[in-house]
Each structure stands twice: as structure tokens, then as C-alpha cells.
mmCIF file of C-alpha atoms in Angstrom:
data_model
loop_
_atom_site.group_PDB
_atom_site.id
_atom_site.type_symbol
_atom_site.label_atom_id
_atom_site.label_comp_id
_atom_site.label_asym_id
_atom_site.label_seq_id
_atom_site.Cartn_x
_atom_site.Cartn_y
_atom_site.Cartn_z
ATOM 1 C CA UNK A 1 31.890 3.876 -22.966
ATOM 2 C CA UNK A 2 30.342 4.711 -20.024
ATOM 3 C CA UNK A 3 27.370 7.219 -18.795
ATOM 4 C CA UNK A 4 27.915 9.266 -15.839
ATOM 5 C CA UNK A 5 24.211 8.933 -13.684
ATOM 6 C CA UNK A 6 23.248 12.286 -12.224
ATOM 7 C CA UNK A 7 23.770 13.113 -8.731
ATOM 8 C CA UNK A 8 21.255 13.490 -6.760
ATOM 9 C CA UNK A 9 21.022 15.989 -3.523
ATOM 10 C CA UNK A 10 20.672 14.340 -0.327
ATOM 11 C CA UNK A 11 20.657 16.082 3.282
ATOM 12 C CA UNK A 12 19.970 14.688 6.470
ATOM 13 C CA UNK A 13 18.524 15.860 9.764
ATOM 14 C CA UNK A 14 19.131 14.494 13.306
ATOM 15 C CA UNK A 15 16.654 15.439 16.654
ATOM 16 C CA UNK A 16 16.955 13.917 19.956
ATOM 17 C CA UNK A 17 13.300 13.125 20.708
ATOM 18 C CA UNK A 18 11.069 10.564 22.776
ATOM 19 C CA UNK A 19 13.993 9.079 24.120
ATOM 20 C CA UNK A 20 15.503 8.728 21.042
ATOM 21 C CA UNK A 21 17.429 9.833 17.752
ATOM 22 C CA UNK A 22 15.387 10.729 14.937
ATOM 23 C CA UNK A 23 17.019 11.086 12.171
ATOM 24 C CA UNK A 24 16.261 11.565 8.062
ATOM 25 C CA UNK A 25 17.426 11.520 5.156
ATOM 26 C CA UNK A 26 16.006 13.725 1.797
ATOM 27 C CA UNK A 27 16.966 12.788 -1.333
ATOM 28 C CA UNK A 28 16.042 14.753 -4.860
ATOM 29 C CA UNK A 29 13.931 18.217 -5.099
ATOM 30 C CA UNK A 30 13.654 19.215 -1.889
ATOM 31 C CA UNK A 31 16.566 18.378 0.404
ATOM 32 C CA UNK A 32 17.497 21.790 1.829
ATOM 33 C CA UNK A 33 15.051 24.457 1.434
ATOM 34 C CA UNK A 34 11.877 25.759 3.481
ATOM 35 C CA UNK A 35 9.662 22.973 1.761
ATOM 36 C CA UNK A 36 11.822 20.655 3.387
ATOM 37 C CA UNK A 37 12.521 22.539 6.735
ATOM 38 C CA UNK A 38 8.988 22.818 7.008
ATOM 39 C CA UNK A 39 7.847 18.987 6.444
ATOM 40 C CA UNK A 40 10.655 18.648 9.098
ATOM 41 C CA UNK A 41 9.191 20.859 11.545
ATOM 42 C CA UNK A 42 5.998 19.402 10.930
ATOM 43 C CA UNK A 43 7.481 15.709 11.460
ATOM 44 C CA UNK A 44 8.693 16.908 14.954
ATOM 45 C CA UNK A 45 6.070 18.657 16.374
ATOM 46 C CA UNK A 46 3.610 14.809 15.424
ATOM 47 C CA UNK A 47 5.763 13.112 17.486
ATOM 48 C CA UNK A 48 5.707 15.642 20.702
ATOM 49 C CA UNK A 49 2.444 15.845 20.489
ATOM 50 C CA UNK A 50 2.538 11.637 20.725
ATOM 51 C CA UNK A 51 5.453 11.886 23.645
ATOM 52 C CA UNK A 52 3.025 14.688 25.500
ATOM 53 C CA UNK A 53 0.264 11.575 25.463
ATOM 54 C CA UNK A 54 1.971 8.512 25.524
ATOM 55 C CA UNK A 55 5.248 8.950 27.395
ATOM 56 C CA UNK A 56 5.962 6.224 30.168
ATOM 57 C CA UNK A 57 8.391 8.936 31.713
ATOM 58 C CA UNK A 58 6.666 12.032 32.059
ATOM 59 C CA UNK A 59 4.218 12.423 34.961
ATOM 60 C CA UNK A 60 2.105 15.180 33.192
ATOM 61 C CA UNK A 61 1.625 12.867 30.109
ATOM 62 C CA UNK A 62 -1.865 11.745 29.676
ATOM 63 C CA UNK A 63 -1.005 7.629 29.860
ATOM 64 C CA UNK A 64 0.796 8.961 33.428
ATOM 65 C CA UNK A 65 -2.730 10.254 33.823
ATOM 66 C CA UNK A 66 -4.516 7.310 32.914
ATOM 67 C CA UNK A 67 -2.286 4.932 34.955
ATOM 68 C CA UNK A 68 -3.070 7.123 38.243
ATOM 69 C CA UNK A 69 -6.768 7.123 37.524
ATOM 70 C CA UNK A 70 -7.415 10.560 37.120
ATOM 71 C CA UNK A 71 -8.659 10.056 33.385
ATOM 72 C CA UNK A 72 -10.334 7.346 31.511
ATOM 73 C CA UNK A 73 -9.182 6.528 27.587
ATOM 74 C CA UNK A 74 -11.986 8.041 26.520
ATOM 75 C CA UNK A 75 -11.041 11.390 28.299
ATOM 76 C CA UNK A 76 -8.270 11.655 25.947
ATOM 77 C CA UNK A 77 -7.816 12.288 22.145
ATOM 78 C CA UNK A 78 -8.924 9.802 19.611
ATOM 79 C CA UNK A 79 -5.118 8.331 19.001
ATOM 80 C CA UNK A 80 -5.449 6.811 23.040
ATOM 81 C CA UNK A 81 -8.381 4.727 21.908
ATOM 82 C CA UNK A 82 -6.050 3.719 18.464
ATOM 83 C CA UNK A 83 -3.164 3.301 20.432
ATOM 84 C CA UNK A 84 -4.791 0.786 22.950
ATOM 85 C CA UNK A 85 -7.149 -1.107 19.965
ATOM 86 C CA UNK A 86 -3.715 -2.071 17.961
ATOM 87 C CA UNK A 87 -2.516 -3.149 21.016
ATOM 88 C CA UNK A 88 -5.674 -5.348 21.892
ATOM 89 C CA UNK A 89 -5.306 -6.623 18.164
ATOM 90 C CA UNK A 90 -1.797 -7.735 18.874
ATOM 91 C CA UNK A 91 -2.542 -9.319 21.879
ATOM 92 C CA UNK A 92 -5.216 -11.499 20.625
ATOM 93 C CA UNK A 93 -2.941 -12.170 16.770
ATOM 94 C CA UNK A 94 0.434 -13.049 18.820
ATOM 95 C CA UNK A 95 -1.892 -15.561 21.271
ATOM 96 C CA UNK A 96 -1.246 -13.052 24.071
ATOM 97 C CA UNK A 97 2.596 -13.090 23.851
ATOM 98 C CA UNK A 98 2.514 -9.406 23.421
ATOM 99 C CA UNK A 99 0.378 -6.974 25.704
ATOM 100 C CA UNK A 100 0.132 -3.753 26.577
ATOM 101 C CA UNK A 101 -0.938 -4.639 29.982
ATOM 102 C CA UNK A 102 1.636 -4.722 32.893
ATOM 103 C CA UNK A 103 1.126 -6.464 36.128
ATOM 104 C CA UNK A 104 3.422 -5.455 38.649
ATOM 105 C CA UNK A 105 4.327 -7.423 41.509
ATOM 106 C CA UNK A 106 1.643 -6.754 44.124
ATOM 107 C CA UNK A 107 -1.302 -7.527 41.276
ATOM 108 C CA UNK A 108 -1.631 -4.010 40.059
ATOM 109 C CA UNK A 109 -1.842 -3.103 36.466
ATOM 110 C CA UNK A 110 -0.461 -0.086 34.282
ATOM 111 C CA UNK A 111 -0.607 0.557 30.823
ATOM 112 C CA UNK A 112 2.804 0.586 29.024
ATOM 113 C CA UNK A 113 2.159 1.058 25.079
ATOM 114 C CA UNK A 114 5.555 1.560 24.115
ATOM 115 C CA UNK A 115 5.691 -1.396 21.845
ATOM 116 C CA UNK A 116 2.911 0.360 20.001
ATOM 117 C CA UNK A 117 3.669 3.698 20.212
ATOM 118 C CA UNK A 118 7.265 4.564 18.392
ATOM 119 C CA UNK A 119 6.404 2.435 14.774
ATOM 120 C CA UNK A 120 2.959 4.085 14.940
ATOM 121 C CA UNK A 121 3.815 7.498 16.036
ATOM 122 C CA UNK A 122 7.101 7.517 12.981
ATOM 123 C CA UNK A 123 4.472 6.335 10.248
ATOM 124 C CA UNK A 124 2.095 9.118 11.460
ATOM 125 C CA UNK A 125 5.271 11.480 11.292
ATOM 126 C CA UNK A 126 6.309 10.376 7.872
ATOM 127 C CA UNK A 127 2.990 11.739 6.387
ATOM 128 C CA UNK A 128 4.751 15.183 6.402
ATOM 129 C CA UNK A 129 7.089 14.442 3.208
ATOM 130 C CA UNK A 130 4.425 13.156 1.330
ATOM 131 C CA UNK A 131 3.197 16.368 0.147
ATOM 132 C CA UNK A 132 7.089 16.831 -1.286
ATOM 133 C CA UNK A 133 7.324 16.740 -4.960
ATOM 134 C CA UNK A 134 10.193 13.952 -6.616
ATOM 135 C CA UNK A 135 11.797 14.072 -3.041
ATOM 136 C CA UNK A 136 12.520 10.303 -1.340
ATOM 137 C CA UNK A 137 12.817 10.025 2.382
ATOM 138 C CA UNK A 138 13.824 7.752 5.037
ATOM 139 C CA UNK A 139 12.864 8.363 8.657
ATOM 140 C CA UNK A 140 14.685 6.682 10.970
ATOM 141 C CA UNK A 141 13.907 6.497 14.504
ATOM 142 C CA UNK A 142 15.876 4.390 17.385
ATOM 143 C CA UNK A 143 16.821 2.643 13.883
ATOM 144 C CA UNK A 144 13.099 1.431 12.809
ATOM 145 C CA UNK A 145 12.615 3.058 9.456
ATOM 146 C CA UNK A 146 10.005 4.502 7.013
ATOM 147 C CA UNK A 147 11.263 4.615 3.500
ATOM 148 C CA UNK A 148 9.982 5.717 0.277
ATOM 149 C CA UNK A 149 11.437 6.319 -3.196
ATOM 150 C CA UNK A 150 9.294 8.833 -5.507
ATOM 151 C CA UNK A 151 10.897 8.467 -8.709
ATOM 152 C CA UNK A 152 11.386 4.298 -9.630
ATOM 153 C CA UNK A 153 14.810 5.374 -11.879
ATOM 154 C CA UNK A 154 16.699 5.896 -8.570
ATOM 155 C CA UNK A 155 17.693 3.532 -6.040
ATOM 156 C CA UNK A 156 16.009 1.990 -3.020
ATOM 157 C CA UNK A 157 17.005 2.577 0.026
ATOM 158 C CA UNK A 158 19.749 -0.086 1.506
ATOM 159 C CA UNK A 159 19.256 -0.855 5.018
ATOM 160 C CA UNK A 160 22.076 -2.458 7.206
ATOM 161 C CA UNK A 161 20.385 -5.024 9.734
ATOM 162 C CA UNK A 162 22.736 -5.292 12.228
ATOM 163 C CA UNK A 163 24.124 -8.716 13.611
ATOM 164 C CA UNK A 164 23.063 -8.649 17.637
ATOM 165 C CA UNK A 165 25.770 -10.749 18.918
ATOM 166 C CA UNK A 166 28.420 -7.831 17.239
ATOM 167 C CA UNK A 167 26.081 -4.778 16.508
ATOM 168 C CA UNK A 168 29.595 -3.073 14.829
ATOM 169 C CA UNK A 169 28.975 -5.569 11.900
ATOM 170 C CA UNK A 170 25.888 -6.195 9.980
ATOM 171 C CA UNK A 171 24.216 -9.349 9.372
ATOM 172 C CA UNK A 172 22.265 -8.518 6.054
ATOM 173 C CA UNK A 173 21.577 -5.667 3.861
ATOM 174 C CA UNK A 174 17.733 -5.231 2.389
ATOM 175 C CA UNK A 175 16.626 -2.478 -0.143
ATOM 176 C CA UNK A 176 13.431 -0.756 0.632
ATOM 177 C CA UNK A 177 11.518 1.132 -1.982
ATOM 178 C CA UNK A 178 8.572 1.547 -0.171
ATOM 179 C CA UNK A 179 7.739 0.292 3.220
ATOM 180 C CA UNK A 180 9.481 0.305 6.652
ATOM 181 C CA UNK A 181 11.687 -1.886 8.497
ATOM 182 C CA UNK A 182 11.607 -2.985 12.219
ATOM 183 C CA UNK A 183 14.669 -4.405 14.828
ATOM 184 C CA UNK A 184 13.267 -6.214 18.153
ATOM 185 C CA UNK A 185 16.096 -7.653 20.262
ATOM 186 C CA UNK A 186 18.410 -7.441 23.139
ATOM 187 C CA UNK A 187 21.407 -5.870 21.489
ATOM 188 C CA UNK A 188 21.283 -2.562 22.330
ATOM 189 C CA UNK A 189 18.676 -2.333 25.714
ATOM 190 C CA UNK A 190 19.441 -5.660 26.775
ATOM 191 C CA UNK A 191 15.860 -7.929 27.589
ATOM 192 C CA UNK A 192 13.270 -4.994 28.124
ATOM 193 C CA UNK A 193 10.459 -7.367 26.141
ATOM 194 C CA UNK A 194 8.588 -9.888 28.334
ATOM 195 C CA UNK A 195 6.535 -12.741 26.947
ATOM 196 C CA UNK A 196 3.466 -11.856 28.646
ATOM 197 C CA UNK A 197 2.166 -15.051 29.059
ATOM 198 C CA UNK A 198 4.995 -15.944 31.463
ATOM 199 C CA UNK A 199 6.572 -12.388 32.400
ATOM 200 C CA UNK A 200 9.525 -14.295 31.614
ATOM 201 C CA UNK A 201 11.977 -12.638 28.825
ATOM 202 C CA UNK A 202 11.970 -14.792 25.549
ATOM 203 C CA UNK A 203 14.439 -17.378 25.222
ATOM 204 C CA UNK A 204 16.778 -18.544 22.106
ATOM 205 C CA UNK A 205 15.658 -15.497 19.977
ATOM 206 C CA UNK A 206 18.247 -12.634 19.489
ATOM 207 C CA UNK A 207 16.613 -10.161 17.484
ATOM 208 C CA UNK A 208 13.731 -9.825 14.782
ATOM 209 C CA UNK A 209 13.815 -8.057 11.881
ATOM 210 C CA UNK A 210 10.354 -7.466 10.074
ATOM 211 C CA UNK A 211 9.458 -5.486 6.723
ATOM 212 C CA UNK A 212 6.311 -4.439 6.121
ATOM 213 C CA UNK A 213 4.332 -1.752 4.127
ATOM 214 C CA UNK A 214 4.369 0.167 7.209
ATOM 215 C CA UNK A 215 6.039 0.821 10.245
ATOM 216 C CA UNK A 216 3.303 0.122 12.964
ATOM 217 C CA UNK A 217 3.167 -3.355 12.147
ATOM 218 C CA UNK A 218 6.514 -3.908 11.000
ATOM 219 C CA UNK A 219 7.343 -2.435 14.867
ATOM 220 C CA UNK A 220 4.200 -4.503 16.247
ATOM 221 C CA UNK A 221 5.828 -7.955 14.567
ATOM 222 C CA UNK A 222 9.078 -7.474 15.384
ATOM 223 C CA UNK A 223 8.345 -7.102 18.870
ATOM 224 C CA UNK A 224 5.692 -9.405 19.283
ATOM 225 C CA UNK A 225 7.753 -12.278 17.583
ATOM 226 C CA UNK A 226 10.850 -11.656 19.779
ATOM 227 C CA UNK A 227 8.581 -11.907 22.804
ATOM 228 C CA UNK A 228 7.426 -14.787 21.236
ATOM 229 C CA UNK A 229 11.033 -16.589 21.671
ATOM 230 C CA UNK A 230 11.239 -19.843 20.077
ATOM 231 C CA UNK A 231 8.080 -19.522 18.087
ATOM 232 C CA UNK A 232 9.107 -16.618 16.246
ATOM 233 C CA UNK A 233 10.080 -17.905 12.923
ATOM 234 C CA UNK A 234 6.828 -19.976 12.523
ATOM 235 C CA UNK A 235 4.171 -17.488 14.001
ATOM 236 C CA UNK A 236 5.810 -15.063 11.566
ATOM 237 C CA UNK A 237 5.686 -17.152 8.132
ATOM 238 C CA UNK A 238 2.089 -17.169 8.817
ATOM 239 C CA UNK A 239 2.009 -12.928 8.873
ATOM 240 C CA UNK A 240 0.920 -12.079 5.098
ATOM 241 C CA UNK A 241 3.229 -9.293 3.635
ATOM 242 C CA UNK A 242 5.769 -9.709 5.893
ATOM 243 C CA UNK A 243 9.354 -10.983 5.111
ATOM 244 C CA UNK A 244 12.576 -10.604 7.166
ATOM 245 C CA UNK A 245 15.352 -12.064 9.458
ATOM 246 C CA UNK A 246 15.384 -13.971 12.686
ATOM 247 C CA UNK A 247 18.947 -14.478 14.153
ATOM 248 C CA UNK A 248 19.287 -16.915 16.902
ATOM 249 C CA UNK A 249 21.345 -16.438 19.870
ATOM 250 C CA UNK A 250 23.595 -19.783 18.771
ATOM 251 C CA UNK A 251 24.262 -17.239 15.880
ATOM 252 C CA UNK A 252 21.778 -19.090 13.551
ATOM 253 C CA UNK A 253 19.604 -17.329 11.101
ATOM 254 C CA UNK A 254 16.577 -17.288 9.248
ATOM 255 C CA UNK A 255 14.877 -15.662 6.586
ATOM 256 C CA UNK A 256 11.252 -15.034 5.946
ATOM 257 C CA UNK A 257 8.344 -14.306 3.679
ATOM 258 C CA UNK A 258 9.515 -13.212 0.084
ATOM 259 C CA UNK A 259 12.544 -12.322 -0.475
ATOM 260 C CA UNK A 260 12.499 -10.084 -3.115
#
């Protein structure tokens, strides 16, 4: 004998924003109606209010601003100061392997907090669907991920980590109840991280996947291990809370932290 197990609604959303596809999925009460609209539209405005501040590409943002010297951080909203102090506390946990600070080649500097800015921004964003009652949500964006389950009798979340040498295949599968997952690597924007202790990009590392119990330092991790090339695997089994995947580029991989 067997028990059919209720289906459960589910509805997705797709936005092209900060340079990127954000996408969602709802799964349980509210999927499809104004409740759910409305978290939506709430999700989407947080992050263009962050791409209005942080954006690398728009001259009227305030970084823009800030890299010209017409403004100071402190002339701008509390999140520049938060932005730039997770990115100081990076710095100084990855032994300066990751920075926000750019030097260009004539000795000039320019702040470029992008490596801090999408996992943070997403978590912030993710706060909308909390207020939804027995609804689950994933938000997805560039393919970092928030994820939470509200009722424990349905399934996590199964994430595909894909395999950078063939990103059409996947190299694992992890379930996420509640937490986020991060991707650092050179599969889909070839080597845009530096190690910047050398400027150099990182060498023998292909991507970094990192799960944490939230997306700014799952994102932080991720990219500050990849910069960090060969040391990845060890600087990251000393992270508390974290577990994941390193793959190699000789196609080697490794897994981290607890498992389950």
C-alpha cells in the first residue's frame, strides 16, 4: 500500500537585476497571490536600492561617487560603512588574500566591493518572505542561494553544484533546509578574482563552493578561498560552520566541514 504525499504549490519568479538573474522559487501558502507579489516587489526594490549605492558600473552610484572623491563613506547611508567593515574583516580573516581595495597600475586606488556586495545585498533581500506564513523560498541570484524550509515535513531544498571544468553537468548535489550556498570560480566569468597579495589570479583552484547559515559569508568564503588558490581547502576547514566543495583544476575534489 502506498500513501500519496500532498502536492505542494510552487511558483517561481525571474528579474534581470544588478547584472544579473534573480530568480525564486515559493513553495506552500503563498506562491501566487498579492502576499507573495508583494514580498517580491519588496525583494526587488532592496536590491536597487543596493545597485543605486554600490554599482561598479553606474557613474551616478554613490561608490562611483566615492571613488572620484566627491563623497566620503560617511557621506553615505549606514550600509557603505557595513559594506566596507565586512570587507576589512575579510581582509584581515583570509591574511589579506581578499580585499576590497584595488590598485591600478599607476598606484591609484578604487574601491570595488563586489565580492561583498551580491551575498550581502540577497540575504538583506530574502528578509521579505519571512513575514510569509508556511511558505519556503529559495532566492537565487547569479546562482548563490538563500534557502529556507518553514514546515520540517517537506523537503529541503536540493542544490546542483555544478562541475567547472563541464558546467552542463553537476559535480554534487547538497540539500539546504536553512542556510545559503555560495560558487567562486572561473567557470562562467573566467579569472575576475585576484589574490590580492600578488594581483596575480589564484592558481590550481577551480571553483569553491561554501554553505553557510547565510549568504554574506557563504559569498565572502567562497570568494576569499578561491583567491586564496592552493590554500583553499585548509584555510577553509578552519572556518566554523562552514562545509562544502573545492574542485581542483586536475579535476580533483574535496569536501569540507560536516557533511550532513
Amino acid at each position: 500500500m502506498t500513501v500519496d504525499q500532498p502536492v505542494v504549490p510552487l511558483h517561481r519568479y525571474v528579474e534581470h537585476l544588478m547584472g544579473m538573474p534573480i530568480s525564486l522559487a515559493l513553495r506552500g501558502r503563498h506562491v501566487d497571490d498579492e502576499a507573495a507579489h508583494d514580498a517580491w516587489r519588496r525583494c526587488l526594490d532592496s536590491l536597487r536600492v543596493v545597485d543605486a549605492t554600490f554599482s561598479t558600473y553606474r557613474d551616478d552610484s554613490f561608490l562611483s561617487r566615492l571613488n572620484r572623491g566627491e563623497v566620503t563613506a560617511d557621506d553615505g547611508p549606514p550600509e557603505v560603512r557595513e559594506v566596507l567593515d565586512l570587507g576589512e574583516r575579510a581582509r584581515l580573516e583570509s591574511g589579506g588574500a581578499f580585499d576590497v581595495r584595488r590598485v591600478g597600475a599607476d598606484g591609484t586606488s578604487r574601491l570595488d566591493p563586489d565580492g561583498v556586495v551580491k551575498g550581502w545585498a540577497v540575504q538583506r533581500a530574502a528578509v521579505a518572505f519571512a513575514d510569509l506564513p508556511d511558505t519556503d523560498y529559495c532566492l537565487s541570484a547569479g546562482g548563490d542561494m538563500v534557502c529556507h524550509v518553514a514546515d520540517d515535513t517537506r523537503p529541503a531544498w536540493r542544490i546542483g553544484i555544478e562541475d567547472p571544468h563541464d558546467p552542463s553537468t553537476l559535480a554534487a548535489t547538497v540539500e539546504v533546509r536553512h542556510g545559503a550556498v555560495a560558487t567562486s570560480g572561473h567557470a562562467h566569468r573566467g579569472q575576475h578574482v585576484v589574490d590580492a597579495r600578488t594581483g596575480a589570479a589564484p592558481a590550481a583552484v577551480a571553483s569553491v563552493t561554501v554553505l553557510a547559515d547565510d549568504l554574506t559569508w557563504a559569498d565572502l568564503d567562497a570568494t576569499a578561498a578561491y583567491a586564496l588558490g592552493p590554500e583553499a581547502l585548509a584555510w577553509l576547514r578552519g572556518r566554523i560552520g562552514r562545509r562544502g566543495l573545492v574542485i581542483w583544476d586536475d579535476g580533483r575534489s574535496d569536501v569540507f566541514g560536516d557533511p550532513t
